[in-house]
Coordinates of C-alpha atoms in Angstrom, one line a residue:
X1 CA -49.6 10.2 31.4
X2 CA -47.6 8.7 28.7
X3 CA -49.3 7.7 25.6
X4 CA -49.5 4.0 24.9
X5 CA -49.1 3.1 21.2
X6 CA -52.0 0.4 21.8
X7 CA -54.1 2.8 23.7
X8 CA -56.7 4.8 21.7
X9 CA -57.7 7.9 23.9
X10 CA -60.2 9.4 21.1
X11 CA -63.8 7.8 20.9
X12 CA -66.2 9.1 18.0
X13 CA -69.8 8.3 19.0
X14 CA -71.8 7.0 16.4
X15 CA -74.5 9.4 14.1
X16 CA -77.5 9.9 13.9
X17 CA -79.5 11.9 11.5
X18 CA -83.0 13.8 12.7
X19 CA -85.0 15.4 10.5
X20 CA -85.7 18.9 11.2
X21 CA -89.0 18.7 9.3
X22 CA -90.5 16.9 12.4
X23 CA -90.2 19.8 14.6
X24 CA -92.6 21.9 12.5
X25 CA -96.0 20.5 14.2
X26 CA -94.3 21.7 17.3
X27 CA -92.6 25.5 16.5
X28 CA -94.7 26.2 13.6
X29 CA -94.5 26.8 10.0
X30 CA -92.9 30.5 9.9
X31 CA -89.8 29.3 13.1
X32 CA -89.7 26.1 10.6
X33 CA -89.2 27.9 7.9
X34 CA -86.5 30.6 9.6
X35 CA -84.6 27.4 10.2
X36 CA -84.4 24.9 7.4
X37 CA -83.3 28.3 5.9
X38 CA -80.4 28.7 8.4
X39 CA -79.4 25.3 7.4
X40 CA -79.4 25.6 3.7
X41 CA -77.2 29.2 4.2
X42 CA -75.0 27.0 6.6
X43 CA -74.7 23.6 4.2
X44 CA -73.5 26.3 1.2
X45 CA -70.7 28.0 3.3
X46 CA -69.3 24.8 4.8
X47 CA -68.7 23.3 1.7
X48 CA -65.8 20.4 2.2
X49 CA -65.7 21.1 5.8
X50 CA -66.3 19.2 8.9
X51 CA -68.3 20.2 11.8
X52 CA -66.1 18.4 14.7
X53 CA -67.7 18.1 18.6
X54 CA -65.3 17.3 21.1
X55 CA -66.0 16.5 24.7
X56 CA -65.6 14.0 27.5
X57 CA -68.0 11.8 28.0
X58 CA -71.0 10.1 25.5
X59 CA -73.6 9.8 28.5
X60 CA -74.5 10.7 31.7
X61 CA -75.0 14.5 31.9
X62 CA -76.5 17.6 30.3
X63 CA -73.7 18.1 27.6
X64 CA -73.7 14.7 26.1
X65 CA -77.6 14.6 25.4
X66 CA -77.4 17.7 23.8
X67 CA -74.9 16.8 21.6
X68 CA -76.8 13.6 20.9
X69 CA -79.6 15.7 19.8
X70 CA -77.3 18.7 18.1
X71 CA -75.3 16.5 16.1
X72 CA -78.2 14.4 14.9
X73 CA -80.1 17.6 13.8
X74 CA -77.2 19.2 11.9
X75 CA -76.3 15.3 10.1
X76 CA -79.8 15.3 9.4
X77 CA -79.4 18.5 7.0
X78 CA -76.6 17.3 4.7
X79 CA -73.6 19.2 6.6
X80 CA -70.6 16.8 7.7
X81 CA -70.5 16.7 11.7
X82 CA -68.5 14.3 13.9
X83 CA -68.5 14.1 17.4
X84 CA -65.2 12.7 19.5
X85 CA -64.6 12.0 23.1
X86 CA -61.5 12.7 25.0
X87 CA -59.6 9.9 27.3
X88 CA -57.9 10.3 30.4
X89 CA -57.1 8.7 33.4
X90 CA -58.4 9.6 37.0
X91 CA -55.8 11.9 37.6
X92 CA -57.2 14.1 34.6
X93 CA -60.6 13.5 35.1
X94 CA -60.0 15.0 38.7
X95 CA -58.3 17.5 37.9
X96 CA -60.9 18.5 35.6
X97 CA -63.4 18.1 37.9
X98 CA -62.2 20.5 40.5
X99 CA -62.0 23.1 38.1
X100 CA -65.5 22.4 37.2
X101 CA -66.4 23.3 40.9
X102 CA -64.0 26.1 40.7
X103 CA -65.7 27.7 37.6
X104 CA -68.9 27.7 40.2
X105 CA -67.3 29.3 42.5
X106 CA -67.3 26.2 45.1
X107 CA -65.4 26.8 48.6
X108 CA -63.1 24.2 49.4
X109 CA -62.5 22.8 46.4
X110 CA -58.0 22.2 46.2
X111 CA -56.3 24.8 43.7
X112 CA -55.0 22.9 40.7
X113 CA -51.0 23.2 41.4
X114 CA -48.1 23.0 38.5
X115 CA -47.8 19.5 38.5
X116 CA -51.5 19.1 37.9
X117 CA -50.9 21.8 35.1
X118 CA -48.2 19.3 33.5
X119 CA -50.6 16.6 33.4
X120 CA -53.1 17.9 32.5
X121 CA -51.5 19.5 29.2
X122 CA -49.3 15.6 28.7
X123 CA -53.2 14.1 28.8
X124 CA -54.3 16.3 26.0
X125 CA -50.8 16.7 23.9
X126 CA -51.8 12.9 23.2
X127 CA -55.5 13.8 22.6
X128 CA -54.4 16.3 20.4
X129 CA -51.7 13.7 18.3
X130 CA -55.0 11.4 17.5
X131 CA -57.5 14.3 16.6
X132 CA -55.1 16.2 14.5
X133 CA -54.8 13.0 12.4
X134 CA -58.3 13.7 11.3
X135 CA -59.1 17.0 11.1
X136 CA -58.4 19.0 8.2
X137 CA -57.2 23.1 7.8
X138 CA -60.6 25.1 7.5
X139 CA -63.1 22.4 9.5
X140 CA -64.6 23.9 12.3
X141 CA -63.9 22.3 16.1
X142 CA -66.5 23.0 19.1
X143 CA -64.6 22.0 22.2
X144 CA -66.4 21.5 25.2
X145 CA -65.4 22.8 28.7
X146 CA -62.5 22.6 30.9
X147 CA -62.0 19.1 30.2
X148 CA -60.8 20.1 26.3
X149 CA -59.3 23.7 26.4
X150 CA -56.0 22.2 26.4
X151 CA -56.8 21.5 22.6
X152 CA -56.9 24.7 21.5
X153 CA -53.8 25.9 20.3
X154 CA -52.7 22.7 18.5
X155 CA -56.1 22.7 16.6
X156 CA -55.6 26.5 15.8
X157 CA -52.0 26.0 14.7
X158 CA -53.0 22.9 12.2
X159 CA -55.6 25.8 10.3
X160 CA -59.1 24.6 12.4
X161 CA -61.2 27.2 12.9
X162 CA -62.0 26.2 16.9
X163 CA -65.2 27.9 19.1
X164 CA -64.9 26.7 22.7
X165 CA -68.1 26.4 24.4
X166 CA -68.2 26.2 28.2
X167 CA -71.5 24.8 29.7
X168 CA -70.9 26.1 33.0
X169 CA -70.2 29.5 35.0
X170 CA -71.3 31.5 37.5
X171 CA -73.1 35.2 37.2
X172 CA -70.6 37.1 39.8
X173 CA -66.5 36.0 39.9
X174 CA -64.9 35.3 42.8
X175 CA -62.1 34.3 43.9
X176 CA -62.1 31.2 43.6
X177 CA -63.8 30.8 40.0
X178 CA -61.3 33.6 38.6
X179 CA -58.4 31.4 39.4
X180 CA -59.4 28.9 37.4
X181 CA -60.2 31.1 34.7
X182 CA -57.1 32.4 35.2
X183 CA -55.5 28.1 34.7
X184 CA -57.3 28.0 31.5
X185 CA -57.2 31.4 30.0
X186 CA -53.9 30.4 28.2
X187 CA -54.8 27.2 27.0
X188 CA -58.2 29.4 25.0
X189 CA -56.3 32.2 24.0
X190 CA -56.3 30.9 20.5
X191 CA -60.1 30.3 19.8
X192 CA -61.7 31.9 17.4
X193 CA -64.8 32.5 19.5
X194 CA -66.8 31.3 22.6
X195 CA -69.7 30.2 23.2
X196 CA -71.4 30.6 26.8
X197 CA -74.6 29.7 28.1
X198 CA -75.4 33.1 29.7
X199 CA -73.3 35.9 29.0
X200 CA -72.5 36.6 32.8
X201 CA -70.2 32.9 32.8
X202 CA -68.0 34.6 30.0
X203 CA -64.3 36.1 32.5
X204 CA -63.8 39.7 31.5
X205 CA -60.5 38.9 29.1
X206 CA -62.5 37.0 26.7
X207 CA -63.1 39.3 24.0
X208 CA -66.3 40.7 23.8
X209 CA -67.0 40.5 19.5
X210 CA -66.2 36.8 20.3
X211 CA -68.5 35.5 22.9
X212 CA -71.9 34.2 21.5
X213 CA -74.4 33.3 24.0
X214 CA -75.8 30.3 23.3
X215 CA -78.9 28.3 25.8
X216 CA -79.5 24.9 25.1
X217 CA -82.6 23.3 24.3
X218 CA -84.9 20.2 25.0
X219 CA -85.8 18.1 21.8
X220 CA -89.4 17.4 22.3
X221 CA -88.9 14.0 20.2
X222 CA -85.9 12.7 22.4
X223 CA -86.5 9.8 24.5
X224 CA -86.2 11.7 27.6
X225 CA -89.4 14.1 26.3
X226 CA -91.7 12.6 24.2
X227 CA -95.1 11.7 25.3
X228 CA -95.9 8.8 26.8
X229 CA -99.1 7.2 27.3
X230 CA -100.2 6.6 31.3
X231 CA -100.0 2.8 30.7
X232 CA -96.6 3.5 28.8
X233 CA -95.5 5.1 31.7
X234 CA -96.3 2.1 34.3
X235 CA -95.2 -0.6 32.6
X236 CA -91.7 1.3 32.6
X237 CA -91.9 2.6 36.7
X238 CA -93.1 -1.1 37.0
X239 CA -90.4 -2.3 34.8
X240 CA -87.3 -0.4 36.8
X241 CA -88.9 -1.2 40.5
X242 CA -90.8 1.9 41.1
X243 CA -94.5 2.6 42.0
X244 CA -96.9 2.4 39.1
X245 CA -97.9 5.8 37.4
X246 CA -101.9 4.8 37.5
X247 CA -101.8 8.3 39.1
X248 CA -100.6 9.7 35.7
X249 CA -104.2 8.5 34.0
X250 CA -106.1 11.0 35.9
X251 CA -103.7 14.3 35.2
X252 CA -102.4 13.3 31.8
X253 CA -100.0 16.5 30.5
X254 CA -100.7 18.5 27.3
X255 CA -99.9 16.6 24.1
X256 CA -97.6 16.6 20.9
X257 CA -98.3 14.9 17.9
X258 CA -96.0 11.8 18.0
X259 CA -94.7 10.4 14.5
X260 CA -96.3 7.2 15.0
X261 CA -98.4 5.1 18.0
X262 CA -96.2 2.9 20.0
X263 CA -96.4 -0.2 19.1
X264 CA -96.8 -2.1 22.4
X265 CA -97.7 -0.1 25.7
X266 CA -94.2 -0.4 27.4
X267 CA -92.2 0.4 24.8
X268 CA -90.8 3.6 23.4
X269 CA -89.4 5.9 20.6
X270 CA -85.6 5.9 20.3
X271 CA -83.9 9.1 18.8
X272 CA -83.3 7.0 15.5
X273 CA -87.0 6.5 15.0
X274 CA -86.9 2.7 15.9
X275 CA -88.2 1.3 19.4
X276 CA -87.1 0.3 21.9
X277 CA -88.6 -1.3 25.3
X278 CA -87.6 -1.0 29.1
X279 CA -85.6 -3.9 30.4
X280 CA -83.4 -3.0 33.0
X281 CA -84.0 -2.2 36.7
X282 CA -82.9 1.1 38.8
X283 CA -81.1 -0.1 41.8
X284 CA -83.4 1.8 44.3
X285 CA -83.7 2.0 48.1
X286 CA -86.1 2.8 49.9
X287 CA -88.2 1.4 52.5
X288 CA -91.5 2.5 51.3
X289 CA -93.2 2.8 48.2
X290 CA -96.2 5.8 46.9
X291 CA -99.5 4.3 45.7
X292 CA -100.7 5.2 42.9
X293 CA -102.9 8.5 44.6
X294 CA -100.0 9.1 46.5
X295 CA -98.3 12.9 45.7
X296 CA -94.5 12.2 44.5
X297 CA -92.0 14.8 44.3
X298 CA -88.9 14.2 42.1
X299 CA -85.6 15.6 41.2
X300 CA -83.4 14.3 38.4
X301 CA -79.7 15.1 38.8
X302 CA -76.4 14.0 38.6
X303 CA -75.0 12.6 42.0
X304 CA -72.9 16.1 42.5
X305 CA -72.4 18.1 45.7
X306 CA -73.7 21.4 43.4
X307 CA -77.0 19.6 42.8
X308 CA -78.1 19.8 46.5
X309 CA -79.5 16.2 46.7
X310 CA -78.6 16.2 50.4
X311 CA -80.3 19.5 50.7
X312 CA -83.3 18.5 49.6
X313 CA -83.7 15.6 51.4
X314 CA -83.3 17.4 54.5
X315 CA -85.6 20.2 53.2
X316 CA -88.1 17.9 51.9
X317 CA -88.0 15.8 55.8
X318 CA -87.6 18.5 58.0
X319 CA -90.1 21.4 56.1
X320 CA -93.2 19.7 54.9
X321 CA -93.6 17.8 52.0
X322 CA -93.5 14.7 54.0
X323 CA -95.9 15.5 56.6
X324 CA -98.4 15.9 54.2
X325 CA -98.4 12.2 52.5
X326 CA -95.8 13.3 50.0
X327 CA -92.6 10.8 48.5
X328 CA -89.0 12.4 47.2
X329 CA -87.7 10.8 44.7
X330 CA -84.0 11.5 44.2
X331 CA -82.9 10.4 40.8
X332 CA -79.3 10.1 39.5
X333 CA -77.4 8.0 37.0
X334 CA -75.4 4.8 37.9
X335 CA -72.2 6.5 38.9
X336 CA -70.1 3.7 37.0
X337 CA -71.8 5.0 33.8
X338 CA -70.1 8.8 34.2
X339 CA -66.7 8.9 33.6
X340 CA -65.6 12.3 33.4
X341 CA -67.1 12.3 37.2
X342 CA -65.2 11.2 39.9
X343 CA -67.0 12.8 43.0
X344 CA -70.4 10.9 42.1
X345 CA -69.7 7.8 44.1
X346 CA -68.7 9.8 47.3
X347 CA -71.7 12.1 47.0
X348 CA -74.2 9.4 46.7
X349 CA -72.9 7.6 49.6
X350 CA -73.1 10.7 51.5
X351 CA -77.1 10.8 50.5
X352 CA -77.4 6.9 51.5
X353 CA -75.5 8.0 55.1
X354 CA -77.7 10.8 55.2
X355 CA -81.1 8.7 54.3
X356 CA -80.1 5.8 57.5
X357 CA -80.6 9.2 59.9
X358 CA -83.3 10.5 59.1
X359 CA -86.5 9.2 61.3
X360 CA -87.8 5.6 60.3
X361 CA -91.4 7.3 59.4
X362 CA -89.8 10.0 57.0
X363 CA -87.1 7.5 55.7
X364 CA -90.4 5.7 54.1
X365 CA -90.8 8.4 52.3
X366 CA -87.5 9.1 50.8
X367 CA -86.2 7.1 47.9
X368 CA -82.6 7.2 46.0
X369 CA -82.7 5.6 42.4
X370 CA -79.6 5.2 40.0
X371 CA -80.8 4.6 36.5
X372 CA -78.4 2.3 34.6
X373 CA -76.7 4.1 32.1
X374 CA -76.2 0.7 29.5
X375 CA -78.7 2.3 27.3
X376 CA -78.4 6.0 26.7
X377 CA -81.7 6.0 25.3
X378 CA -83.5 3.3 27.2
X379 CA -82.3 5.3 30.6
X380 CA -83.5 8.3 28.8
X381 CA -87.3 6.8 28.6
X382 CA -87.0 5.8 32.8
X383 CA -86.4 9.8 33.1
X384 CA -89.3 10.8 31.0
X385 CA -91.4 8.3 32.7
X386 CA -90.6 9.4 36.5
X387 CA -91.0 13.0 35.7
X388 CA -94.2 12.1 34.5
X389 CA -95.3 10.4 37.6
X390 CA -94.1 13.7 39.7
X391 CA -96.8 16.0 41.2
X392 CA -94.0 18.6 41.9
X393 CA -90.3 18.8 39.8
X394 CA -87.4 20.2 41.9
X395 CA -83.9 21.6 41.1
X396 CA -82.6 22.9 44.3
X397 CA -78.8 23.5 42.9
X398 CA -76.2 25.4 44.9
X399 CA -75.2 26.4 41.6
X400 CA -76.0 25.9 38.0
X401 CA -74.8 26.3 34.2
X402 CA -78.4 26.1 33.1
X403 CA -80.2 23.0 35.0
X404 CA -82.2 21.8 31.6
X405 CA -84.0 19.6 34.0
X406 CA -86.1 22.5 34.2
X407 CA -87.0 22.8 30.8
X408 CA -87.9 19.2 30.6
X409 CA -90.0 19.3 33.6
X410 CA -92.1 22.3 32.1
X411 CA -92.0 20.9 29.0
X412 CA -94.4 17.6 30.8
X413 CA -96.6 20.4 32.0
X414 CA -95.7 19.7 35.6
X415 CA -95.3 22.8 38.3
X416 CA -91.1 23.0 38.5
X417 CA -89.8 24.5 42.0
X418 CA -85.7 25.6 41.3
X419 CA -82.8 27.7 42.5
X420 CA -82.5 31.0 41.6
X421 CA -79.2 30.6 40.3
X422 CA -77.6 29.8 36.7
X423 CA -79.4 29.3 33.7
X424 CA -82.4 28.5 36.0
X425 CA -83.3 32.1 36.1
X426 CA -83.5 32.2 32.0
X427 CA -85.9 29.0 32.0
X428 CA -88.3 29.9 35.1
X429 CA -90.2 33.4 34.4
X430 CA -92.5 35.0 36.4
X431 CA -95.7 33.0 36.4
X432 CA -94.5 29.9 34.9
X433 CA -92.8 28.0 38.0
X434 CA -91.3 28.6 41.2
X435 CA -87.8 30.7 42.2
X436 CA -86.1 30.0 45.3
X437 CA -83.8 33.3 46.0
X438 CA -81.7 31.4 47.9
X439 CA -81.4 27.8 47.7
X440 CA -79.3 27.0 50.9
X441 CA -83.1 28.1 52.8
X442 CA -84.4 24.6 53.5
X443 CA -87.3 25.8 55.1
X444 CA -88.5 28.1 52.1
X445 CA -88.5 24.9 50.1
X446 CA -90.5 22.7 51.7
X447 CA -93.0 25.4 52.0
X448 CA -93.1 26.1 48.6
X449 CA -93.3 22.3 47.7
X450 CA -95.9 22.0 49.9
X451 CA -98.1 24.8 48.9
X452 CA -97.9 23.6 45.6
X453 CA -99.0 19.7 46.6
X454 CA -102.1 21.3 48.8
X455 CA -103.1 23.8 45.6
X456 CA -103.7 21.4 42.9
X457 CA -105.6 23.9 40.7
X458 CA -102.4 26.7 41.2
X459 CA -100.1 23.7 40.3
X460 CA -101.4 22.7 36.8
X461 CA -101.9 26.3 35.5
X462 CA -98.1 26.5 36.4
X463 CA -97.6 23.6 34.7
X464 CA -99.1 24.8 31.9
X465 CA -97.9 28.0 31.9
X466 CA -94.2 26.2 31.8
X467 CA -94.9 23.9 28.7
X468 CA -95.9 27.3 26.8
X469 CA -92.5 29.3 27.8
X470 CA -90.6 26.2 27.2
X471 CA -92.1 25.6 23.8
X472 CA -91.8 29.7 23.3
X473 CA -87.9 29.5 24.1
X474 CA -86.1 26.4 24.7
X475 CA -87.0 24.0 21.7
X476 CA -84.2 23.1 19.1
X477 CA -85.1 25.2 16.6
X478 CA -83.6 28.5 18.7
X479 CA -80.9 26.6 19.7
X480 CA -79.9 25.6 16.3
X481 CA -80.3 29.2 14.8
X482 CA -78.0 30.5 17.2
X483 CA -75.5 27.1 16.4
X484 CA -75.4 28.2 12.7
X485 CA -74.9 31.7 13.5
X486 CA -71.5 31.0 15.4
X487 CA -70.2 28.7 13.3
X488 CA -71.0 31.0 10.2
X489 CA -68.4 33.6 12.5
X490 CA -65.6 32.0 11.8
X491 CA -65.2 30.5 8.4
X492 CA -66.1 33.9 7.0

């Protein structure tokens, strides 16, 4: 792809400072402490230097809200952090996104050949032209995934110290997943470290003094997770053209102290401390609808062929859940709104084709909901509110770099049922949800949703049970730590 003189490929997404004061009602004085440490150490060695995030997209997956909440956090404590977004065209983007399934190890997926090799390094040599234009020798540059390993060596060369972070991986190579480690080990072989998710994703050349391990974390005050009262929560299902969470009023989860009281039920807390309110409606179909008493089981995913949503359609008809009064909800993003994803289209409309055969009396029970994806944060609020109407939370992925779906699930105090694959394992321990050894056994999982719908009492001291572990391990605070700690590695 030739660069266009009138074509900017770079996109920075705006700031926005977070306090890391207002996570000490929720870690505690002494983890508080540990970190506004961390960040004082950090802010003195940075000095001049830039903190530069580079990935592809702004919205509409696990990566981009963690950066939202990341980079907010860090420009919050003084230190100079930017975030930037690659451009491509199609092409790229699906080139990208079969290595992305190769990485998982996916059967099927079409090697990436020479030519796709070409373009994908003439995509990023123009990347690289804009981004070199602003960053300076000694500022530190996080690149994110396949999608940005092409950067490396330019960056290096120009004096940035560069940590490439890959969000994805499986725990056991194969064939597959080691050729495309074997496309991009070239393009990484000048980083100055890497940053992995679990340490079982990082390919055997990457040195091992290099590789810091790195989960992410929910942010308990992000639109996505912070509390909403049961009439907050209906107006927004009402709001979108879902079923009212009245149901919510008589199982409220545990709560956080919120920095102020909405000021209107309805409305809800942006991640810049002003607030916003619900306009916009999910494009949903269904043909039936849960009452308010009605048991609702829910997963939130991306519209990807990894994610299962298929799968558990099928499990939830055919094993269960919908014989005993339960609804699916299957929850995804408005595939225009994910542009570093070209599959989402195609596997949604294989979920719709799949939905039209099941029996008329199940297909009442099954609905498929896009979110908009306008407003990042507004979408954000529909998530937290549907979770919050589930009974049951379900990630039934073929394969996973972590699945922080889990973590927010737990954190709403609601019984999660996932995949024992991925960074699922890390987030579901013994006592605190549900493991499914092998998530291709439909049957398995609709008995284990169901047991969990018919034991109410079993259910909530999971749920509980989750919100500690998740409070325990997968808050900001650890996440940030280990953050400060890598990029303290290489500018000293």
């Amino acid at each position: 792809m030739a660069k266009d003189g009138d074509v900017t490929l770079l996109h920075e997404v705006a700031e926005r400072q977070l306090p890391i004061s207002r996570l000490e009602p929720v870690i505690g004085h002494e983890r508080y402490e540990r970190l506004a440490s961390a960040a004082t150490r950090l802010r003195s060695g940075m000095g001049e230097r830039t903190i530069w995030n580079v990935n592809s997209t702004a919205v509409g997956g696990g990566v981009a809200e963690m950066l939202q909440v990341i980079v907010g956090y860090v420009a919050g404590t003084g230190i100079s952090i930017r975030w930037i977004t690659v451009g491509g065209d199609p092409a790229f983007f699906g080139i990208t996104k079969r290595l992305h399934n190769q990485l998982h190890g996916a059967a099927g997926t079409e090697p990436v050949s020479s030519a796709d090799a070409r373009h994908y390094e003439q995509v990023l040599a123009a990347n690289a032209d804009e981004l070199l234009a602003q960053v300076r020798p000694g500022d530190v540059v996080i690149l994110h995934d396949p999608q940005t390993a092409g950067l490396t060596r330019a960056l290096a060369d120009s004096g940035a110290k560069v940590l490439w972070r890959c969000h994805i991986g499986i725990d056991e190579q194969t064939d597959i997943s080691r050729a495309a480690w074997e496309f991009l080990r070239p393009y990484l072989a000048a980083a100055q470290g890497y940053v992995f998710t679990r340490r079982q994703f990082a390919p055997l050349w990457v040195p091992r003094a290099r590789v810091w391990v790195i989960p992410p974390s929910i942010d308990p005050f992000a639109p996505k997770n912070a509390e909403l009262a049961p009439a907050t929560v209906r107006r927004i299902l009402d709001t979108i053209g879902l079923p009212d969470g009245a149901a919510d009023e008589a199982r409220p989860g545990p709560t956080v102290a919120s920095l102020a009281a909405p000021p209107a039920s309805g409305q809800f807390q942006r991640g810049d401390g002003t607030w916003g309110d619900v306009t916009r409606e999910a494009m949903i179909t269904a043909e039936g609808m849960p009452g308010p008493d009605d048991p609702v089981v829910v997963q939130v995913s991306r519209w990807d062929r990894l994610k299962d949503m298929a799968g558990v359609m099928t499990g939830f008809a055919e094993h269960g859940p919908a014989d005993r009064g339960a609804y699916l909800l299957l929850v995804g993003p408005a595939m225009s709104g994910v542009t570093d994803d070209p599959e989402g289209a195609q596997v949604y409309a294989e979920c719709l084709a799949r939905w039209h055969e099941l029996p008329a009396a199940t297909r009442q029970r099954v609905l498929l909901v896009t979110l908009p994806l306008d407003d990042v944060d507004e979408n954000a609020a529909m998530v937290n509110a549907i979770q919050r109407r589930a009974n049951v939370i379900v990630q039934k992925s073929l394969a996973e770099g972590f699945g922080l779906t889990v973590a927010e699930g737990m954190w709403k105090g609601r019984p999660v049922v996932g995949s024992a694959v991925g960074g699922i394992v890390d987030q579901i321990a013994e006592g605190t949800g549900v493991l499914l050894p092998d998530p291709s056994d439909l049957a398995v999982f609709g008995d284990k949703v169901s047991w969990l719908l018919e034991h109410r009492a079993e259910a909530e001291r999971l749920g509980r049970a989750g919100r500690a572990y998740t409070r325990e391990h997968f808050i900001g605070d650890v996440h940030l730590l280990r953050f400060a700690e890598a990029v303290e590695s290489v500018i000293t």
